[in-house]
Amino acid sequence: TSALASHDALGEPTAAQAATLYDVLGLRHRARSSAAAALARFPGSLQAHHVFRNRLLADFDTARLRREYDAFLQQHPDRADAAWYAGYAELMIAEVRVREKDGPAARTAYEQAIARFSRSVEQNPDFADNSNHFVVLALAGRAIVRFEAGDDEGAVDDLLRAASLRPASLDQKDGLGRDPRGLILRVARTLKTNGRKELA
């Protein structure tokens, strides 16, 4: 482990693997430090972010994850990838809140995710296709939160926006195993059952 602790000698994959090894050994604090060091050295690394996010959620909570990514975004305010990573963190937070049945907190996180993915596109149009995919998932997720809170019109607006933004994403699953097309059909069926056929 002493060799793994020397991040200056590590490449991107090995730095992230160090955090995993520390976790296996039960050294959670060292695992967090290793994950943070990997992210500081490779702020554009998918793997480094993956390890860092999962480490924070395992050891703390969504509030800590949000604080860390708010800080990350402040450190890299003009980078499209920084906004993307911050958006992805919010999407993870939203899905945790859905599992916890905390609708208002889930909606807030979905809205943050949408804003940050949209910001990544503004900063670099080359991010549009990828970022819009996750905006579709966030819109569909927010739609269900709104629908379950009794906001039928708002839910339908979100679902229509999702369907028009990137149709290719409608059959892709989110972190909760749901796909937007399935959510659209679910809402439509319920609206019909409730006598709101025109809205359906």
PDB file of C-alpha atoms in Angstrom:
ATOM      1  CA  THR A   1       0.000   0.000   0.000  1.00  0.00           C
ATOM      2  CA  SER A   2       2.903   2.403   0.509  1.00  0.00           C
ATOM      3  CA  ALA A   3       3.626   2.334  -3.212  1.00  0.00           C
ATOM      4  CA  LEU A   4      -0.006   2.990  -4.049  1.00  0.00           C
ATOM      5  CA  ALA A   5      -0.059   5.988  -1.742  1.00  0.00           C
ATOM      6  CA  SER A   6       2.455   7.811  -3.951  1.00  0.00           C
ATOM      7  CA  HIS A   7       0.088   9.308  -6.516  1.00  0.00           C
ATOM      8  CA  ASP A   8       2.814  11.235  -8.337  1.00  0.00           C
ATOM      9  CA  ALA A   9       4.049   7.931  -9.689  1.00  0.00           C
ATOM     10  CA  LEU A  10       0.629   6.657 -10.681  1.00  0.00           C
ATOM     11  CA  GLY A  11      -1.177   6.784 -13.951  1.00  0.00           C
ATOM     12  CA  GLU A  12      -4.894   7.536 -14.162  1.00  0.00           C
ATOM     13  CA  PRO A  13      -6.216   3.947 -13.891  1.00  0.00           C
ATOM     14  CA  THR A  14      -3.825   2.965 -11.085  1.00  0.00           C
ATOM     15  CA  ALA A  15      -4.664   6.037  -9.019  1.00  0.00           C
ATOM     16  CA  ALA A  16      -8.334   5.122  -9.073  1.00  0.00           C
ATOM     17  CA  GLN A  17      -7.530   1.488  -8.354  1.00  0.00           C
ATOM     18  CA  ALA A  18      -5.641   2.565  -5.245  1.00  0.00           C
ATOM     19  CA  ALA A  19      -8.869   3.853  -3.724  1.00  0.00           C
ATOM     20  CA  THR A  20     -10.546   0.542  -4.453  1.00  0.00           C
ATOM     21  CA  LEU A  21      -7.709  -1.401  -2.836  1.00  0.00           C
ATOM     22  CA  TYR A  22      -7.809   0.756   0.283  1.00  0.00           C
ATOM     23  CA  ASP A  23     -11.548   0.150   0.457  1.00  0.00           C
ATOM     24  CA  VAL A  24     -11.035  -3.614   0.269  1.00  0.00           C
ATOM     25  CA  LEU A  25      -8.508  -3.368   3.077  1.00  0.00           C
ATOM     26  CA  GLY A  26     -11.010  -1.475   5.201  1.00  0.00           C
ATOM     27  CA  LEU A  27      -9.051   1.778   5.110  1.00  0.00           C
ATOM     28  CA  ARG A  28     -11.983   4.019   4.303  1.00  0.00           C
ATOM     29  CA  HIS A  29     -10.311   7.317   5.158  1.00  0.00           C
ATOM     30  CA  ARG A  30      -7.320   6.411   3.040  1.00  0.00           C
ATOM     31  CA  ALA A  31      -9.685   5.298   0.264  1.00  0.00           C
ATOM     32  CA  ARG A  32     -11.340   8.738   0.291  1.00  0.00           C
ATOM     33  CA  SER A  33      -7.980  10.500   0.273  1.00  0.00           C
ATOM     34  CA  SER A  34      -6.800   8.333  -2.595  1.00  0.00           C
ATOM     35  CA  ALA A  35      -9.981   8.969  -4.576  1.00  0.00           C
ATOM     36  CA  ALA A  36      -9.733  12.731  -3.975  1.00  0.00           C
ATOM     37  CA  ALA A  37      -6.073  12.737  -5.031  1.00  0.00           C
ATOM     38  CA  ALA A  38      -6.876  10.856  -8.220  1.00  0.00           C
ATOM     39  CA  LEU A  39      -9.631  13.337  -9.041  1.00  0.00           C
ATOM     40  CA  ALA A  40      -7.392  16.338  -8.338  1.00  0.00           C
ATOM     41  CA  ARG A  41      -4.782  14.977 -10.711  1.00  0.00           C
ATOM     42  CA  PHE A  42      -7.229  13.776 -13.377  1.00  0.00           C
ATOM     43  CA  PRO A  43     -10.270  16.110 -13.169  1.00  0.00           C
ATOM     44  CA  GLY A  44     -11.499  14.953 -16.567  1.00  0.00           C
ATOM     45  CA  SER A  45     -11.300  11.222 -15.830  1.00  0.00           C
ATOM     46  CA  LEU A  46     -14.520   9.217 -15.928  1.00  0.00           C
ATOM     47  CA  GLN A  47     -12.972   6.544 -13.736  1.00  0.00           C
ATOM     48  CA  ALA A  48     -11.675   8.998 -11.146  1.00  0.00           C
ATOM     49  CA  HIS A  49     -15.115  10.597 -10.852  1.00  0.00           C
ATOM     50  CA  HIS A  50     -16.806   7.208 -10.645  1.00  0.00           C
ATOM     51  CA  VAL A  51     -14.619   6.136  -7.730  1.00  0.00           C
ATOM     52  CA  PHE A  52     -14.906   9.524  -6.013  1.00  0.00           C
ATOM     53  CA  ARG A  53     -18.718   9.686  -6.228  1.00  0.00           C
ATOM     54  CA  ASN A  54     -19.231   6.153  -5.024  1.00  0.00           C
ATOM     55  CA  ARG A  55     -16.777   6.643  -2.173  1.00  0.00           C
ATOM     56  CA  LEU A  56     -18.649   9.705  -0.936  1.00  0.00           C
ATOM     57  CA  LEU A  57     -22.044   8.018  -1.154  1.00  0.00           C
ATOM     58  CA  ALA A  58     -20.744   4.956   0.661  1.00  0.00           C
ATOM     59  CA  ASP A  59     -19.158   6.936   3.492  1.00  0.00           C
ATOM     60  CA  PHE A  60     -21.423   9.976   3.779  1.00  0.00           C
ATOM     61  CA  ASP A  61     -24.619  11.086   2.086  1.00  0.00           C
ATOM     62  CA  THR A  62     -25.996  13.030  -0.844  1.00  0.00           C
ATOM     63  CA  ALA A  63     -25.427  16.351   0.925  1.00  0.00           C
ATOM     64  CA  ARG A  64     -21.676  15.699   1.024  1.00  0.00           C
ATOM     65  CA  LEU A  65     -21.674  14.628  -2.627  1.00  0.00           C
ATOM     66  CA  ARG A  66     -23.422  17.871  -3.593  1.00  0.00           C
ATOM     67  CA  ARG A  67     -20.994  20.014  -1.606  1.00  0.00           C
ATOM     68  CA  GLU A  68     -18.007  18.351  -3.213  1.00  0.00           C
ATOM     69  CA  TYR A  69     -19.355  18.859  -6.729  1.00  0.00           C
ATOM     70  CA  ASP A  70     -20.422  22.422  -6.027  1.00  0.00           C
ATOM     71  CA  ALA A  71     -16.802  23.032  -5.051  1.00  0.00           C
ATOM     72  CA  PHE A  72     -15.534  21.134  -8.099  1.00  0.00           C
ATOM     73  CA  LEU A  73     -17.673  23.305 -10.361  1.00  0.00           C
ATOM     74  CA  GLN A  74     -16.358  26.470  -8.712  1.00  0.00           C
ATOM     75  CA  GLN A  75     -12.798  25.303  -9.291  1.00  0.00           C
ATOM     76  CA  HIS A  76     -13.488  24.675 -12.992  1.00  0.00           C
ATOM     77  CA  PRO A  77     -16.219  27.217 -13.857  1.00  0.00           C
ATOM     78  CA  ASP A  78     -15.582  27.363 -17.610  1.00  0.00           C
ATOM     79  CA  ARG A  79     -15.121  23.675 -18.363  1.00  0.00           C
ATOM     80  CA  ALA A  80     -17.916  21.837 -20.095  1.00  0.00           C
ATOM     81  CA  ASP A  81     -16.800  18.550 -18.600  1.00  0.00           C
ATOM     82  CA  ALA A  82     -16.903  20.013 -15.074  1.00  0.00           C
ATOM     83  CA  ALA A  83     -20.550  21.010 -15.586  1.00  0.00           C
ATOM     84  CA  TRP A  84     -21.240  17.553 -17.002  1.00  0.00           C
ATOM     85  CA  TYR A  85     -19.736  15.778 -13.999  1.00  0.00           C
ATOM     86  CA  ALA A  86     -21.627  18.063 -11.617  1.00  0.00           C
ATOM     87  CA  GLY A  87     -24.819  17.289 -13.517  1.00  0.00           C
ATOM     88  CA  TYR A  88     -24.201  13.575 -13.291  1.00  0.00           C
ATOM     89  CA  ALA A  89     -23.649  13.839  -9.541  1.00  0.00           C
ATOM     90  CA  GLU A  90     -27.018  15.595  -9.208  1.00  0.00           C
ATOM     91  CA  LEU A  91     -28.674  12.870 -11.247  1.00  0.00           C
ATOM     92  CA  MET A  92     -27.285  10.300  -8.817  1.00  0.00           C
ATOM     93  CA  ILE A  93     -28.559  12.380  -5.898  1.00  0.00           C
ATOM     94  CA  ALA A  94     -32.012  12.550  -7.470  1.00  0.00           C
ATOM     95  CA  GLU A  95     -32.176   8.789  -7.831  1.00  0.00           C
ATOM     96  CA  VAL A  96     -31.116   8.262  -4.220  1.00  0.00           C
ATOM     97  CA  ARG A  97     -33.889  10.632  -3.149  1.00  0.00           C
ATOM     98  CA  VAL A  98     -36.432   8.775  -5.279  1.00  0.00           C
ATOM     99  CA  ARG A  99     -35.460   5.537  -3.537  1.00  0.00           C
ATOM    100  CA  GLU A 100     -35.944   7.317  -0.222  1.00  0.00           C
ATOM    101  CA  LYS A 101     -39.373   8.548  -1.412  1.00  0.00           C
ATOM    102  CA  ASP A 102     -38.350  12.175  -0.863  1.00  0.00           C
ATOM    103  CA  GLY A 103     -40.128  13.795  -3.803  1.00  0.00           C
ATOM    104  CA  PRO A 104     -39.241  17.449  -3.171  1.00  0.00           C
ATOM    105  CA  ALA A 105     -35.530  16.684  -2.737  1.00  0.00           C
ATOM    106  CA  ALA A 106     -35.566  14.471  -5.825  1.00  0.00           C
ATOM    107  CA  ARG A 107     -37.165  17.218  -7.879  1.00  0.00           C
ATOM    108  CA  THR A 108     -34.566  19.748  -6.731  1.00  0.00           C
ATOM    109  CA  ALA A 109     -31.758  17.397  -7.727  1.00  0.00           C
ATOM    110  CA  TYR A 110     -33.321  16.634 -11.109  1.00  0.00           C
ATOM    111  CA  GLU A 111     -33.603  20.361 -11.775  1.00  0.00           C
ATOM    112  CA  GLN A 112     -29.964  20.890 -10.810  1.00  0.00           C
ATOM    113  CA  ALA A 113     -28.956  18.057 -13.121  1.00  0.00           C
ATOM    114  CA  ILE A 114     -30.898  19.560 -16.028  1.00  0.00           C
ATOM    115  CA  ALA A 115     -29.345  22.978 -15.428  1.00  0.00           C
ATOM    116  CA  ARG A 116     -25.809  21.633 -15.253  1.00  0.00           C
ATOM    117  CA  PHE A 117     -26.053  19.350 -18.276  1.00  0.00           C
ATOM    118  CA  SER A 118     -27.539  22.289 -20.191  1.00  0.00           C
ATOM    119  CA  ARG A 119     -24.639  24.439 -19.027  1.00  0.00           C
ATOM    120  CA  SER A 120     -22.171  21.891 -20.366  1.00  0.00           C
ATOM    121  CA  VAL A 121     -23.791  22.211 -23.792  1.00  0.00           C
ATOM    122  CA  GLU A 122     -23.620  26.006 -23.642  1.00  0.00           C
ATOM    123  CA  GLN A 123     -19.921  25.823 -22.861  1.00  0.00           C
ATOM    124  CA  ASN A 124     -19.182  23.240 -25.538  1.00  0.00           C
ATOM    125  CA  PRO A 125     -21.780  22.332 -28.206  1.00  0.00           C
ATOM    126  CA  ASP A 126     -19.889  19.090 -28.822  1.00  0.00           C
ATOM    127  CA  PHE A 127     -21.350  17.888 -25.504  1.00  0.00           C
ATOM    128  CA  ALA A 128     -24.911  18.284 -26.797  1.00  0.00           C
ATOM    129  CA  ASP A 129     -25.721  14.705 -27.752  1.00  0.00           C
ATOM    130  CA  ASN A 130     -24.344  13.142 -24.580  1.00  0.00           C
ATOM    131  CA  SER A 131     -25.608  15.828 -22.214  1.00  0.00           C
ATOM    132  CA  ASN A 132     -29.057  15.861 -23.789  1.00  0.00           C
ATOM    133  CA  HIS A 133     -29.300  12.118 -23.217  1.00  0.00           C
ATOM    134  CA  PHE A 134     -29.005  12.692 -19.484  1.00  0.00           C
ATOM    135  CA  VAL A 135     -31.339  15.694 -19.639  1.00  0.00           C
ATOM    136  CA  VAL A 136     -33.949  13.346 -21.107  1.00  0.00           C
ATOM    137  CA  LEU A 137     -33.496  10.947 -18.179  1.00  0.00           C
ATOM    138  CA  ALA A 138     -33.681  13.825 -15.703  1.00  0.00           C
ATOM    139  CA  LEU A 139     -36.806  15.269 -17.334  1.00  0.00           C
ATOM    140  CA  ALA A 140     -38.517  11.884 -17.254  1.00  0.00           C
ATOM    141  CA  GLY A 141     -37.493  11.419 -13.621  1.00  0.00           C
ATOM    142  CA  ARG A 142     -38.783  14.841 -12.664  1.00  0.00           C
ATOM    143  CA  ALA A 143     -42.005  14.142 -14.568  1.00  0.00           C
ATOM    144  CA  ILE A 144     -42.769  11.168 -12.355  1.00  0.00           C
ATOM    145  CA  VAL A 145     -42.031  13.175  -9.213  1.00  0.00           C
ATOM    146  CA  ARG A 146     -44.403  15.887 -10.437  1.00  0.00           C
ATOM    147  CA  PHE A 147     -47.036  13.342 -11.457  1.00  0.00           C
ATOM    148  CA  GLU A 148     -46.959  11.630  -8.078  1.00  0.00           C
ATOM    149  CA  ALA A 149     -47.371  15.041  -6.444  1.00  0.00           C
ATOM    150  CA  GLY A 150     -50.542  15.678  -8.465  1.00  0.00           C
ATOM    151  CA  ASP A 151     -49.034  17.964 -11.131  1.00  0.00           C
ATOM    152  CA  ASP A 152     -50.385  16.160 -14.203  1.00  0.00           C
ATOM    153  CA  GLU A 153     -49.805  19.042 -16.618  1.00  0.00           C
ATOM    154  CA  GLY A 154     -46.251  19.611 -15.433  1.00  0.00           C
ATOM    155  CA  ALA A 155     -45.472  15.923 -15.772  1.00  0.00           C
ATOM    156  CA  VAL A 156     -46.799  15.819 -19.319  1.00  0.00           C
ATOM    157  CA  ASP A 157     -44.814  18.942 -20.233  1.00  0.00           C
ATOM    158  CA  ASP A 158     -41.624  17.286 -18.984  1.00  0.00           C
ATOM    159  CA  LEU A 159     -42.340  14.057 -20.851  1.00  0.00           C
ATOM    160  CA  LEU A 160     -43.124  15.856 -24.110  1.00  0.00           C
ATOM    161  CA  ARG A 161     -39.939  17.889 -23.788  1.00  0.00           C
ATOM    162  CA  ALA A 162     -37.941  14.724 -23.127  1.00  0.00           C
ATOM    163  CA  ALA A 163     -39.452  12.962 -26.128  1.00  0.00           C
ATOM    164  CA  SER A 164     -38.638  15.827 -28.476  1.00  0.00           C
ATOM    165  CA  LEU A 165     -35.144  16.579 -27.141  1.00  0.00           C
ATOM    166  CA  ARG A 166     -33.495  13.242 -27.935  1.00  0.00           C
ATOM    167  CA  PRO A 167     -35.828  10.435 -29.072  1.00  0.00           C
ATOM    168  CA  ALA A 168     -32.957   7.931 -29.081  1.00  0.00           C
ATOM    169  CA  SER A 169     -32.838   8.144 -25.282  1.00  0.00           C
ATOM    170  CA  LEU A 170     -36.432   7.087 -24.720  1.00  0.00           C
ATOM    171  CA  ASP A 171     -35.537   3.408 -24.452  1.00  0.00           C
ATOM    172  CA  GLN A 172     -32.422   3.884 -22.300  1.00  0.00           C
ATOM    173  CA  LYS A 173     -32.651   3.069 -18.608  1.00  0.00           C
ATOM    174  CA  ASP A 174     -31.780   5.438 -15.796  1.00  0.00           C
ATOM    175  CA  GLY A 175     -30.043   4.426 -12.569  1.00  0.00           C
ATOM    176  CA  LEU A 176     -33.355   3.143 -11.214  1.00  0.00           C
ATOM    177  CA  GLY A 177     -33.879   0.786 -14.142  1.00  0.00           C
ATOM    178  CA  ARG A 178     -36.624   2.934 -15.718  1.00  0.00           C
ATOM    179  CA  ASP A 179     -36.749   4.073 -19.328  1.00  0.00           C
ATOM    180  CA  PRO A 180     -38.526   7.297 -20.403  1.00  0.00           C
ATOM    181  CA  ARG A 181     -40.806   5.513 -22.858  1.00  0.00           C
ATOM    182  CA  GLY A 182     -42.059   3.248 -20.110  1.00  0.00           C
ATOM    183  CA  LEU A 183     -42.693   6.255 -17.878  1.00  0.00           C
ATOM    184  CA  ILE A 184     -44.584   7.992 -20.686  1.00  0.00           C
ATOM    185  CA  LEU A 185     -46.831   4.963 -21.131  1.00  0.00           C
ATOM    186  CA  ARG A 186     -47.351   4.692 -17.377  1.00  0.00           C
ATOM    187  CA  VAL A 187     -48.474   8.302 -17.096  1.00  0.00           C
ATOM    188  CA  ALA A 188     -50.696   8.026 -20.181  1.00  0.00           C
ATOM    189  CA  ARG A 189     -52.455   4.927 -18.838  1.00  0.00           C
ATOM    190  CA  THR A 190     -53.065   6.511 -15.459  1.00  0.00           C
ATOM    191  CA  LEU A 191     -54.397   9.703 -16.997  1.00  0.00           C
ATOM    192  CA  LYS A 192     -56.834   7.711 -19.116  1.00  0.00           C
ATOM    193  CA  THR A 193     -57.963   5.743 -16.090  1.00  0.00           C
ATOM    194  CA  ASN A 194     -58.498   9.010 -14.220  1.00  0.00           C
ATOM    195  CA  GLY A 195     -60.660  10.405 -17.015  1.00  0.00           C
ATOM    196  CA  ARG A 196     -58.059  12.805 -18.422  1.00  0.00           C
ATOM    197  CA  LYS A 197     -58.021  11.348 -21.911  1.00  0.00           C
ATOM    198  CA  GLU A 198     -57.166  14.591 -23.707  1.00  0.00           C
ATOM    199  CA  LEU A 199     -54.105  15.134 -21.560  1.00  0.00           C
ATOM    200  CA  ALA A 200     -53.184  11.460 -21.975  1.00  0.00           C
TER     201      ALA A 200
END
